[in-house]
Short mmCIF file of C-alpha atoms and ligand atoms in Angstrom, two decimals:
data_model
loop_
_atom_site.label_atom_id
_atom_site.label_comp_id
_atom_site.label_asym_id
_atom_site.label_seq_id
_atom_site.Cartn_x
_atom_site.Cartn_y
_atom_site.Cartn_z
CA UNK A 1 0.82 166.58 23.10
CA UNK A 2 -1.81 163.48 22.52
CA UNK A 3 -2.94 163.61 18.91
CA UNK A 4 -6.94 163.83 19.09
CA UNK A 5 -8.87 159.96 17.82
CA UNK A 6 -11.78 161.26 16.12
CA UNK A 7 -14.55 158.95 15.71
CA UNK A 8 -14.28 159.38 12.01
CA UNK A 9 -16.89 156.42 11.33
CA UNK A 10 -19.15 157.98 12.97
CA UNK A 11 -18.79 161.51 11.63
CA UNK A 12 -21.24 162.56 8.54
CA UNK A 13 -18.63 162.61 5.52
CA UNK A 14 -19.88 166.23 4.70
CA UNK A 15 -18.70 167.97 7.63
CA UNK A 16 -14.92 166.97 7.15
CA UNK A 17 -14.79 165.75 3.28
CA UNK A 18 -13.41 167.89 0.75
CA UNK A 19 -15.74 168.17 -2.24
CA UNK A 20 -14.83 167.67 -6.51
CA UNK A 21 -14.84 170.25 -8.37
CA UNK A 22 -16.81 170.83 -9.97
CA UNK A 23 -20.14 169.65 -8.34
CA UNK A 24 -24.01 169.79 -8.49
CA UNK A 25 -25.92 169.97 -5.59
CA UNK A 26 -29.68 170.05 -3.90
CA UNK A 27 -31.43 170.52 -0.60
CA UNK A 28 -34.64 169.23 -0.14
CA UNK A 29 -36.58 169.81 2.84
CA UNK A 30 -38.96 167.56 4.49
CA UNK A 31 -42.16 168.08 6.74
CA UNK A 32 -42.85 164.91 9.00
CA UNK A 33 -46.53 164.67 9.96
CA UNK A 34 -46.15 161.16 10.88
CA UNK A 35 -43.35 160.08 13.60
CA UNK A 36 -43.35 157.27 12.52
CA UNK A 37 -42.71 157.40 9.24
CA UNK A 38 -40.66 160.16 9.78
CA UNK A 39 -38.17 157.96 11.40
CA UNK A 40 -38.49 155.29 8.85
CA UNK A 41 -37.53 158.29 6.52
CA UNK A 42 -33.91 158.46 8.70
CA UNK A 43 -33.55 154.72 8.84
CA UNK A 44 -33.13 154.35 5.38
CA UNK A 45 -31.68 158.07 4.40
CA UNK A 46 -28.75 157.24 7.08
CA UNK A 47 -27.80 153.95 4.63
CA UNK A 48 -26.95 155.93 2.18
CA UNK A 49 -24.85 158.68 4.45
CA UNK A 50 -21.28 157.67 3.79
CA UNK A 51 -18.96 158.48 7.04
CA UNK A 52 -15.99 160.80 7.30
CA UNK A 53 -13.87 157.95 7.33
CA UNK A 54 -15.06 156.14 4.03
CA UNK A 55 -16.44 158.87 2.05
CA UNK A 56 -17.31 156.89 -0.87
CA UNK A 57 -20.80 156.77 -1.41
CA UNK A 58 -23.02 154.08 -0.71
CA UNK A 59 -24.63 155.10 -3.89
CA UNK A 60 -21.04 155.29 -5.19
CA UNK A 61 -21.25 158.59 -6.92
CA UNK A 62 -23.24 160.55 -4.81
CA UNK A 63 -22.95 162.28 -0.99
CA UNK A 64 -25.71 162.86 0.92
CA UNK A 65 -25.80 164.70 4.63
CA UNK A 66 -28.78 164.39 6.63
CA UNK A 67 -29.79 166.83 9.18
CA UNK A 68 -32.71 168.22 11.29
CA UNK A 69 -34.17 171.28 12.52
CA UNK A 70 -35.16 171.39 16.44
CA UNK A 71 -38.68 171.07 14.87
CA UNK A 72 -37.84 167.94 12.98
CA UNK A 73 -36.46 166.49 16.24
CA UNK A 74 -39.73 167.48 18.08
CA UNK A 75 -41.44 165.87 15.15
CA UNK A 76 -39.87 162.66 15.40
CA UNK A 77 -40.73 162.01 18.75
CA UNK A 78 -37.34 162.77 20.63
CA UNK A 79 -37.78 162.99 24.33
CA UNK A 80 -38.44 166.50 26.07
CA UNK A 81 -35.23 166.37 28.52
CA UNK A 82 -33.50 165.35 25.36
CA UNK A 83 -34.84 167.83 23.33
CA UNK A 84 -33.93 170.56 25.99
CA UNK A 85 -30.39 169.75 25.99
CA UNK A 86 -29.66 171.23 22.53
CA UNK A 87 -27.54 174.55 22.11
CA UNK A 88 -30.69 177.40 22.99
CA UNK A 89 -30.21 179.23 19.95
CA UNK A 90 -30.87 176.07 18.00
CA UNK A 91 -34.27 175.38 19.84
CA UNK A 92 -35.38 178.84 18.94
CA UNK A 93 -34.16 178.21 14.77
CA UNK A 94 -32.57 181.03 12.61
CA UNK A 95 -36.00 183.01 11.74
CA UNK A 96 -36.07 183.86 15.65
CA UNK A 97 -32.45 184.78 15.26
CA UNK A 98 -32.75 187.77 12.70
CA UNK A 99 -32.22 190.87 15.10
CA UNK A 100 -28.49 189.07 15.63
CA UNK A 101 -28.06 188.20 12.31
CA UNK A 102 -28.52 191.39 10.48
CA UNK A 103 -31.89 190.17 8.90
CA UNK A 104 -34.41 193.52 8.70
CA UNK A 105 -36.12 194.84 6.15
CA UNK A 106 -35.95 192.86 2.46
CA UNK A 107 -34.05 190.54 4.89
CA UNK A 108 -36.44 190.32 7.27
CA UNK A 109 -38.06 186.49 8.02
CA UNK A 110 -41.69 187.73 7.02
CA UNK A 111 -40.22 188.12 3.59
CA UNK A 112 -38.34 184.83 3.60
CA UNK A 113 -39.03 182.00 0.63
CA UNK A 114 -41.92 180.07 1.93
CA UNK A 115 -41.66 177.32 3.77
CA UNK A 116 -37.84 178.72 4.85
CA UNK A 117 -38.06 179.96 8.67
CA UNK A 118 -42.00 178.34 9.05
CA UNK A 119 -42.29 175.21 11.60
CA UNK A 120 -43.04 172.89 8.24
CA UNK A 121 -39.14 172.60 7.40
CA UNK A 122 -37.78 169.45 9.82
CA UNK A 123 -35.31 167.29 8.08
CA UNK A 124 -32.43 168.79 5.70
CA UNK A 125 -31.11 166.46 2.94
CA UNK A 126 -28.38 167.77 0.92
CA UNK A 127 -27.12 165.93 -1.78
CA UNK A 128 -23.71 165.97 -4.04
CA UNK A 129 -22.70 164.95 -7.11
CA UNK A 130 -20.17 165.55 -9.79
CA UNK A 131 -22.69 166.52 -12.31
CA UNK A 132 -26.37 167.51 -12.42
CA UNK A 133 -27.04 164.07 -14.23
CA UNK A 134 -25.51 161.52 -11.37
CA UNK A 135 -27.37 164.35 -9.20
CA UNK A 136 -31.09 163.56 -10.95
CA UNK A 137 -30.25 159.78 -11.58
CA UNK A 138 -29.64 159.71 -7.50
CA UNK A 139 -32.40 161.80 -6.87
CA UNK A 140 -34.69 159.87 -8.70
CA UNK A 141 -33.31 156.74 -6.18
CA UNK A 142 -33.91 158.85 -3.59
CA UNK A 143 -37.64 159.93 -4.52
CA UNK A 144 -38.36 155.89 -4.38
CA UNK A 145 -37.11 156.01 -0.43
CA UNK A 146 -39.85 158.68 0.42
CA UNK A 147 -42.24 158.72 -2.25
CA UNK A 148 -44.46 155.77 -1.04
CA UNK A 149 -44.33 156.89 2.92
CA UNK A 150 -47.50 158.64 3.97
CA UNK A 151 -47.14 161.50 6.70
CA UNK A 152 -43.29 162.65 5.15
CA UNK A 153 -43.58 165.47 2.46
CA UNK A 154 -41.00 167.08 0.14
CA UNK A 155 -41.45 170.60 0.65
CA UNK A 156 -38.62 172.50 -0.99
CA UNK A 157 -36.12 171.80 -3.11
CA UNK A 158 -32.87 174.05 -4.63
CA UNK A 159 -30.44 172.90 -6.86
CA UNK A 160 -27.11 174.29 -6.86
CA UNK A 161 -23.90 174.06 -8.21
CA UNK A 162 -19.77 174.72 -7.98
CA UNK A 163 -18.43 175.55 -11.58
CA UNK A 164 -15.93 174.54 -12.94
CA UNK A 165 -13.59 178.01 -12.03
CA UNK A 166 -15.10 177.62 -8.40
CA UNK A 167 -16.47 181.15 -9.25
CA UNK A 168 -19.40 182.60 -7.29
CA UNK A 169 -21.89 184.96 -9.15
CA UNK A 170 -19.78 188.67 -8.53
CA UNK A 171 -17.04 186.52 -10.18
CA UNK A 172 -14.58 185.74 -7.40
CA UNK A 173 -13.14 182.33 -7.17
CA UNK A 174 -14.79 180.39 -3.51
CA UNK A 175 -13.94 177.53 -1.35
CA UNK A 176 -10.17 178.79 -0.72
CA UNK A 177 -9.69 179.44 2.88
CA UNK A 178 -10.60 176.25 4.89
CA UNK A 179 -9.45 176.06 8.76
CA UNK A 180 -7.50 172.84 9.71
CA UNK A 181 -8.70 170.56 12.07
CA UNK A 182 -6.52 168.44 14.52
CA UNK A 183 -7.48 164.01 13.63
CA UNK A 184 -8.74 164.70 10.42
CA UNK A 185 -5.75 164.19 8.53
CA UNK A 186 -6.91 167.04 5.95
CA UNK A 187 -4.13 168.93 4.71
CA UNK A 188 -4.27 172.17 6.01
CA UNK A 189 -5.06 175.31 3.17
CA UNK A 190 -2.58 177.98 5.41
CA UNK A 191 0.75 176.31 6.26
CA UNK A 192 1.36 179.64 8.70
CA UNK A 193 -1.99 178.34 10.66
CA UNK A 194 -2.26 175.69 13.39
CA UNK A 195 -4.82 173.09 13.31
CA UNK A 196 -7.72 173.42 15.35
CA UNK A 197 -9.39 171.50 18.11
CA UNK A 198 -11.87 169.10 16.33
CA UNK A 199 -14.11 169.99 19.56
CA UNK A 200 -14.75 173.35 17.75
CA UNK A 201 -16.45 171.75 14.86
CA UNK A 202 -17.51 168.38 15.94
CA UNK A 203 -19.35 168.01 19.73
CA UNK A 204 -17.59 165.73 21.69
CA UNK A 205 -14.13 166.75 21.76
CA UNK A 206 -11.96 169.18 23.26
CA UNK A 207 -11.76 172.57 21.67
CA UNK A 208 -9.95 175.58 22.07
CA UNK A 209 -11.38 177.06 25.23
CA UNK A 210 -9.69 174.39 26.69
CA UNK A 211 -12.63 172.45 27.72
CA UNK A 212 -14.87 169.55 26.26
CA UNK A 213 -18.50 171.77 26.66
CA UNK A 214 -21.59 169.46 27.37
CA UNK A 215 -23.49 168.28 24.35
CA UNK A 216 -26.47 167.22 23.21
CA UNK A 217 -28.11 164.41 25.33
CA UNK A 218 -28.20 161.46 25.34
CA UNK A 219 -24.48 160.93 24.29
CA UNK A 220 -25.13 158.49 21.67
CA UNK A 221 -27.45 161.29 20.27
CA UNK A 222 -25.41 164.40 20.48
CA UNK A 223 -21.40 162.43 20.09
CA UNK A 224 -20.19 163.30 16.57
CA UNK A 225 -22.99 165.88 15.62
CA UNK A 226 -22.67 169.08 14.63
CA UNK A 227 -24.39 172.18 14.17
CA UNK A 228 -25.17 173.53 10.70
CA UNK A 229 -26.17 176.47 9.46
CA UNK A 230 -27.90 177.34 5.68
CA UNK A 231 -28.36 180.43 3.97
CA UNK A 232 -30.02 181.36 0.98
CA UNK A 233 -28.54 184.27 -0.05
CA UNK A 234 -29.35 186.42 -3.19
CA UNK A 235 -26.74 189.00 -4.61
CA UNK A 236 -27.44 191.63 -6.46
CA UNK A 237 -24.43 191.59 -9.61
CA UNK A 238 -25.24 194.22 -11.40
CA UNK A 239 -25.89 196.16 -7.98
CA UNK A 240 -22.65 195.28 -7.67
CA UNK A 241 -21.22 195.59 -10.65
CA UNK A 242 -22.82 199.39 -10.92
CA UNK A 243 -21.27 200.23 -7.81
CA UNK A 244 -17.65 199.23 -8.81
CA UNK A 245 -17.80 201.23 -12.09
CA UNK A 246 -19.29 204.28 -10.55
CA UNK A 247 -16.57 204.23 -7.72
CA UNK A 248 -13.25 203.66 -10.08
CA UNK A 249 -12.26 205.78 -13.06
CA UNK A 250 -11.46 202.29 -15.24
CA UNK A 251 -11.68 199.06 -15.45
CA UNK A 252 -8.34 198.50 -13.71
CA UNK A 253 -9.47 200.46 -11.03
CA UNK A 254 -12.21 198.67 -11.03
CA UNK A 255 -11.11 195.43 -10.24
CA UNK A 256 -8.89 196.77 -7.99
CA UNK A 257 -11.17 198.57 -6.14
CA UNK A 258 -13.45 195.10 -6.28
CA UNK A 259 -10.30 193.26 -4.60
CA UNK A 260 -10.33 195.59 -2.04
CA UNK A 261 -13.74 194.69 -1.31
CA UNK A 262 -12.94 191.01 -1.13
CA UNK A 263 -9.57 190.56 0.12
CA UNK A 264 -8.99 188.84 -2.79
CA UNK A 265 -8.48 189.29 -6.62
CA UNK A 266 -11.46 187.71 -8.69
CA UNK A 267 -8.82 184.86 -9.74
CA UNK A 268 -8.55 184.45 -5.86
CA UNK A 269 -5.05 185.15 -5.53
CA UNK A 270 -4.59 187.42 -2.04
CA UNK A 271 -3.71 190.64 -1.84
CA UNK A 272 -2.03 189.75 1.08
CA UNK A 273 0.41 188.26 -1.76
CA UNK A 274 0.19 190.54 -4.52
CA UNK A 275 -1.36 194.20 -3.96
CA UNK A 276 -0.75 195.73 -7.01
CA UNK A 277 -1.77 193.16 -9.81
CA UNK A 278 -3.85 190.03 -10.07
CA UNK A 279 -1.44 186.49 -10.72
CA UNK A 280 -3.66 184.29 -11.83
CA UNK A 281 -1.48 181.25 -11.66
CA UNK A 282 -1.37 182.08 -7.89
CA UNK A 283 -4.88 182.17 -7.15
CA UNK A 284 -5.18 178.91 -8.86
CA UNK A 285 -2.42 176.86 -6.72
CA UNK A 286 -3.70 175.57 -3.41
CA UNK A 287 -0.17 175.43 -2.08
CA UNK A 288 0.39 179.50 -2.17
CA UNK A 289 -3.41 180.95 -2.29
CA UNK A 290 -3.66 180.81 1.37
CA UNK A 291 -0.30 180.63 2.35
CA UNK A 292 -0.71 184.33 4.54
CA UNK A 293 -1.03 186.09 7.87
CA UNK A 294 -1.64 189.65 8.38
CA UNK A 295 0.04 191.02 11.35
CA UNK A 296 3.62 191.33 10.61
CA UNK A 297 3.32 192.08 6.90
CA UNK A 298 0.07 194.34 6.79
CA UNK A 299 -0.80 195.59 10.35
CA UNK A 300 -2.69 198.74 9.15
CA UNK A 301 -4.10 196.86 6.01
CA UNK A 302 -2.62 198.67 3.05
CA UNK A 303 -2.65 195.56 0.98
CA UNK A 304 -5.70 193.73 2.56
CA UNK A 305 -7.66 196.12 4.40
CA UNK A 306 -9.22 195.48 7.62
CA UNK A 307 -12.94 195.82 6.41
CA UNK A 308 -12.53 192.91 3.39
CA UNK A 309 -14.49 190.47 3.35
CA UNK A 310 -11.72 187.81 3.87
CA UNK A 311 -10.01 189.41 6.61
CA UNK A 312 -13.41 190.14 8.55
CA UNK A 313 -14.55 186.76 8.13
CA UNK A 314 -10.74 185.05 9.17
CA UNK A 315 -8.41 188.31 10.62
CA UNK A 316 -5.98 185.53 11.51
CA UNK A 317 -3.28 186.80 13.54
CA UNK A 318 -4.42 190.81 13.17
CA UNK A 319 -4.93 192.66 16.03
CA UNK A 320 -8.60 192.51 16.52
CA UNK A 321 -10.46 192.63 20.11
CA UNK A 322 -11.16 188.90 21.43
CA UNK A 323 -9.29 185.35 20.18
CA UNK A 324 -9.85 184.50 16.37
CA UNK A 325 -9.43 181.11 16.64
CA UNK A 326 -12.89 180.60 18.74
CA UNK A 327 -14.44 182.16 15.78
CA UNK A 328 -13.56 179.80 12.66
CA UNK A 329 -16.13 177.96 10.69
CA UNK A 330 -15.96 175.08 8.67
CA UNK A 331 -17.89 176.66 5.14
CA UNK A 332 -19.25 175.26 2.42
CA UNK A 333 -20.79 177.95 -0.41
CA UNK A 334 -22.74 176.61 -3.35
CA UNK A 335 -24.05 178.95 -5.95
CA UNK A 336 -27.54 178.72 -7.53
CA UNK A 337 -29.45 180.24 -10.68
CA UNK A 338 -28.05 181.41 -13.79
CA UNK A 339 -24.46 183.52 -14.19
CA UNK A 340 -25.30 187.21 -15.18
CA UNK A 341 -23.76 187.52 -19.15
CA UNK A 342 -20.60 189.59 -18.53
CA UNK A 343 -21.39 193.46 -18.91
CA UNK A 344 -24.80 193.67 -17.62
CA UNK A 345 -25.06 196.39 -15.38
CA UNK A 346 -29.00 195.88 -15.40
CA UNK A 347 -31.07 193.72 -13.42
CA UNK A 348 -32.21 191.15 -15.14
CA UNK A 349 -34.96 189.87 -12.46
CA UNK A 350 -33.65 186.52 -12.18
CA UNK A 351 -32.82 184.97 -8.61
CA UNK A 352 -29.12 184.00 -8.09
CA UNK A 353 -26.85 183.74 -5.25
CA UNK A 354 -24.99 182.02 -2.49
CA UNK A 355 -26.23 178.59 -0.50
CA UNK A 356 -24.09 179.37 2.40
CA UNK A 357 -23.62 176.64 4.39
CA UNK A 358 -21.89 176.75 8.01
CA UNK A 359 -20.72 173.98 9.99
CA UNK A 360 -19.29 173.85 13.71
CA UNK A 361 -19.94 173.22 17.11
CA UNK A 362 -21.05 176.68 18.69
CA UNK A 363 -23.61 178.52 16.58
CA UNK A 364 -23.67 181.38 19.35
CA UNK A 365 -19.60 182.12 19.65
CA UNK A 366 -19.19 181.12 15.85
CA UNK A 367 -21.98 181.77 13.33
CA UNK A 368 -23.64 184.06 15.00
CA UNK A 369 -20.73 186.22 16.69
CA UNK A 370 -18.99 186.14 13.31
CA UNK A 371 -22.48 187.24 11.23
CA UNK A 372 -22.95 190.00 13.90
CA UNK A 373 -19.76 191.42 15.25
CA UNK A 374 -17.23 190.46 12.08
CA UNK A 375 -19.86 190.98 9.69
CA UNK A 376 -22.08 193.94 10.43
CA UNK A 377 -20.11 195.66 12.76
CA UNK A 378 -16.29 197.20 12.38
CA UNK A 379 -15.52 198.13 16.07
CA UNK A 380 -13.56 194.49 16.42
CA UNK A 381 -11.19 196.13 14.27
CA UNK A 382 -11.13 200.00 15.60
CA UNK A 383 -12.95 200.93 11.87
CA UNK A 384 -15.50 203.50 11.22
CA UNK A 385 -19.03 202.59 10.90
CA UNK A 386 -19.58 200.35 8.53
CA UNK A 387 -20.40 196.86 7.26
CA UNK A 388 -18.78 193.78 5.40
CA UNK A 389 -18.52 195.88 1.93
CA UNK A 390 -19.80 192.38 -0.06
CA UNK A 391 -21.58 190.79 2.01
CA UNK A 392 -22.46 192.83 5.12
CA UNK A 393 -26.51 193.97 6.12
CA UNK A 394 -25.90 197.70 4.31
CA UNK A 395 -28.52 200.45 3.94
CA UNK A 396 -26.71 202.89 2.46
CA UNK A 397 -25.06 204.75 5.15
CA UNK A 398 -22.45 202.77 5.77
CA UNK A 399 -18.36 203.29 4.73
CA UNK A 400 -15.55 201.32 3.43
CA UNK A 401 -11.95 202.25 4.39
CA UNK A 402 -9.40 201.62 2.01
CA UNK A 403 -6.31 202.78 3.69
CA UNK A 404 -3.28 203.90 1.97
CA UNK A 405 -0.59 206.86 1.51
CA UNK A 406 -0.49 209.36 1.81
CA UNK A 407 -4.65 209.57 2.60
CA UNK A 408 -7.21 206.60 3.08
CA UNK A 409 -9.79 206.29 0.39
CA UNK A 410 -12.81 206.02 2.18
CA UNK A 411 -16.36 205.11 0.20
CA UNK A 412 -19.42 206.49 1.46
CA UNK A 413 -23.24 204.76 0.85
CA UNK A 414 -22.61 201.36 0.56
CA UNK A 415 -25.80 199.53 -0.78
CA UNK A 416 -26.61 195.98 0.59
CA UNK A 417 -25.91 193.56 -1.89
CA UNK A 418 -26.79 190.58 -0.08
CA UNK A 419 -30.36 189.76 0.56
CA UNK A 420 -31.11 186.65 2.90
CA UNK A 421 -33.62 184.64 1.26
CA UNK A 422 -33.69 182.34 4.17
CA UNK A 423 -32.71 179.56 6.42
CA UNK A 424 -32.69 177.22 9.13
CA UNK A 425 -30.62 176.21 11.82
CA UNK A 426 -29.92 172.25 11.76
CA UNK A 427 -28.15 169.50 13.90
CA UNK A 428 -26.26 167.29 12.02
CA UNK A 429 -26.16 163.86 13.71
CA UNK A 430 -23.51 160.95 13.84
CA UNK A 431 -24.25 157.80 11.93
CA UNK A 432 -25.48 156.37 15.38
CA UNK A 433 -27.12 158.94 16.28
CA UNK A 434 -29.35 159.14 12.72
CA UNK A 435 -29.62 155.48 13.69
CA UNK A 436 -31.04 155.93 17.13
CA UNK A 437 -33.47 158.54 15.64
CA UNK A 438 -35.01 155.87 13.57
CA UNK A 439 -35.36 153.63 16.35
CA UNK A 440 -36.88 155.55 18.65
CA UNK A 441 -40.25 154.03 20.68
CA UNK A 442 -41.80 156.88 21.88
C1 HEM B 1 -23.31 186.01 -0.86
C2 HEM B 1 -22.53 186.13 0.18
C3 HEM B 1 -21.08 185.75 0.17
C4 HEM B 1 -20.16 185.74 -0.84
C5 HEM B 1 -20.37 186.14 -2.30
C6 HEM B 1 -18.91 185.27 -0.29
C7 HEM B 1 -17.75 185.10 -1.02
C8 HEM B 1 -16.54 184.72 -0.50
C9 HEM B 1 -15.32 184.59 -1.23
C10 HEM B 1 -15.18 184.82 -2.74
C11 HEM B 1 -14.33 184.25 -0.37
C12 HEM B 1 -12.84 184.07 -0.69
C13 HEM B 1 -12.47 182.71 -1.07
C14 HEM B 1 -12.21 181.77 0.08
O1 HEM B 1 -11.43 182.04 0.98
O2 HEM B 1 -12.84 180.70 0.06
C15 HEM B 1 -14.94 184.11 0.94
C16 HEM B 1 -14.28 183.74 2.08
C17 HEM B 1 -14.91 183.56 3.30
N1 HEM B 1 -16.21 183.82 3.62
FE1 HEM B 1 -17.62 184.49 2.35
N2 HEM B 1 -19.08 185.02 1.04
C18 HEM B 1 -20.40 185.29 1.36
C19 HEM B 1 -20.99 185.15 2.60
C20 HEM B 1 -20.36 184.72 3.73
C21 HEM B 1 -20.98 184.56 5.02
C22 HEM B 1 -22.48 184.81 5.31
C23 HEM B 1 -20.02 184.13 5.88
C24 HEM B 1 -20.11 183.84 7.35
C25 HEM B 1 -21.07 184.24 8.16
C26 HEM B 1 -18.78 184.02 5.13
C27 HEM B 1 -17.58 183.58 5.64
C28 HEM B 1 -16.42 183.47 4.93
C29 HEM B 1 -15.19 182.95 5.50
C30 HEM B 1 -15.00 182.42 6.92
C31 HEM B 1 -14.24 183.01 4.48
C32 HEM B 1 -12.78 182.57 4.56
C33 HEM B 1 -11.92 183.66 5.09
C34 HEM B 1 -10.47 183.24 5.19
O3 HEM B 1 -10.19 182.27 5.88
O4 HEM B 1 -9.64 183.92 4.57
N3 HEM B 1 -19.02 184.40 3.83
N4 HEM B 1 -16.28 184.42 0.83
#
């Protein structure tokens, strides 16, 4: 079988790099009132994106991804048969999307962060560093490229950050379970899975249905793009934490009972490879932390059950109705605002949470199927009504099965502790492709 030649040059190093640990990180969003400068805004952002196959910086210690919203392409002028040629969900952006995604009531778009889901947010610039000082010092660079062009406006801005443990704010250890993807050379995080078709992440290529499905046009424009998808999400810890201690008789229990939830213990060691007691030294070693399937070792889910977060999100090779590997995502999670002190079980008041990030090439059959079937449904699986127990759109009447012998636990009145904040849907152009942007006549 031909390997696959990605254009790697081409390719925006944030959709295939692996990121240090531990990292700061922003998003600012951009109105364009002005084509024209708007496009001299991508002309000189896209010197300073570093491709997939030189991820080095330009600016040496910083990474910056540039993307757009279908309003920021309207906004810079792209051509209407050009514009029409994008995926439909992305012309209609994420705020249109809520019924699918599980966004109602404090979810709901009208309650969104201003400008998030409003026609002002068109250009998406996210940028890494390995500490928030290289982040302000490149910031403050950037600030220079835009500050002085009339009719482009900073409109938003939230920092974020990975720390040091890779923790996220209900304390489990993120950024574990990556897919592999065929001509990107990555090392894969499960040895038990196959790489992917890159034509499931990046347009252009084959991918897994077997066919190379038409992309954005013209080809210089929609060749080495992909999709991406944020999230602000806000969790509720000591929702969280307040539910664990009122469902388990002690603190054993407890973190049992919040591993059960995940998939995972908080050190992120699987449960898949150790049921009965967390192994740190596990969770921590990249060569064994993913290193699982389900099928042949768990089929009912007495060590990982079926309704987990991880095994929603990735069943592998489980038994589930339709063909997991059509439903993968490349994911990057970044965590923002302050860690709640250990022990709180009150709310403090103070935003935190999760800047979810997807990347791929179908938001319909991947984000969006995995947000509303894998997520906030369990019939994929054959499971009682209920939703992803961490993450899932609860109100309180849904269940989580924990199987085991000789009865099932089964926990009644889950409470939602994920609130979307909001988001956009973006396209995530080549290097050429930024480049044509910013040359555009029109
Ligand atoms: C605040 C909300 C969320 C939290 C706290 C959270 C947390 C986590 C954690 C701790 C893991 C395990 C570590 C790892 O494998 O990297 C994980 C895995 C994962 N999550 Fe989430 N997540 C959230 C939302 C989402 C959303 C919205 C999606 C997709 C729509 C998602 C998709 C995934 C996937 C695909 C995996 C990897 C599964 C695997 O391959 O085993 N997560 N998440």
């Amino acid at each position: 079988m031909a390997s696959t030649i990605l254009e790697l040059d081409d390719i925006q190093s944030g959709v295939l790099r692996p990121r240090p640990t531990p990292y700061a990180a922003t998003y600012v969003l951009f109105r364009i009132d002005d084509a024209k400068a708007g496009r001299e805004l991508i002309g000189r952002l896209s010197s300073v994106v570093a491709s997939a196959a030189h991820p080095t910086s330009p600016a040496s210690d910083t990474w910056v991804s540039v993307a757009l919203t279908f309003q920021g392409l309207k906004a810079l002028g792209v051509p209407q048969a050009s514009l029409d040629s994008f995926s439909p969900r992305f012309q209609q952006g994420m705020a249109a999307r809520a019924k699918f995604l599980g966004d109602s009531g404090e979810s709901s778009p009208e309650k969104w962060e201003k400008p998030l889901g409003s026609l002002d947010v068109h250009v998406v610039v996210t940028a890494i560093a390995r500490d928030t000082e290289h982040l302000e010092a490149a910031m403050e660079r950037a600030r220079k490229t835009y500050r002085e062009l009339q009719g482009v406006t900073a409109i938003w801005r939230q920092d974020c950050h990975v720390r040091p443990d890779e923790k996220e704010a209900f304390g489990f250890k993120d950024g574990i379970g990556h897919p592999a993807i065929e001509g990107t050379g990555l090392p894969c995080s499960n040895p038990n899975e196959r790489p992917l078709k890159a034509g499931e992440f990046v347009l252009g290529y084959s991918d897994e249905m077997g066919d190379t499905p038409s992309i954005p046009q013209p080809e210089i424009l929609g060749r080495n793009g992909s999709y991406v998808v944020f999230r602000k999400l806000h969790q509720r810890v000591a929702a969280f934490r307040q539910y664990l201690k009122e469902n388990a008789s002690s603190a054993e229990a407890e973190e049992l009972l919040a591993a059960k939830m995940m998939g995972r213990w908080r050190s992120g060691t699987p449960l898949a490879l150790c049921p009965m007691h967390d192994d740190p030294a596990l969770g921590a070693d990249p060569a064994r932390n993913n290193a699982f399937l389900f099928k042949q070792d768990d089929p009912i889910g007495y060590k990982t059950p079926a309704g987990s977060h991880i095994r929603r999100m990735n069943p592998r090779d489980a038994d589930v109705a339709g063909v997991v590997s059509i439903h993968r995502m490349i994911r990057r999670g970044t965590s923002y605002g302050p860690s709640l002190p250990e022990g709180v079980l009150e709310d403090d008041g103070v935003e935190r949470g999760l800047m979810f990030a997807f990347v791929g090439a179908h938001l319909g059959r991947q984000f969006e199927f995995i947000q509303s079937e894998w997520m906030n449904d369990s019939a994929f699986f054959g499971g009682a009504a209920g939703k992803d127990p961490v993450a899932g759109a609860s109100d309180g009447t849904g269940s989580f099965d924990i199987p085991r012998r000789p009865l099932r636990k089964r926990l009644q009145g889950l409470p939602q502790f994920v609130v979307t904040r909001g988001g956009e849907y973006c396209f995530l152009p080549g290097l050429r492709a930024l480049r044509w942007l910013a040359e555009l006549k029109t």
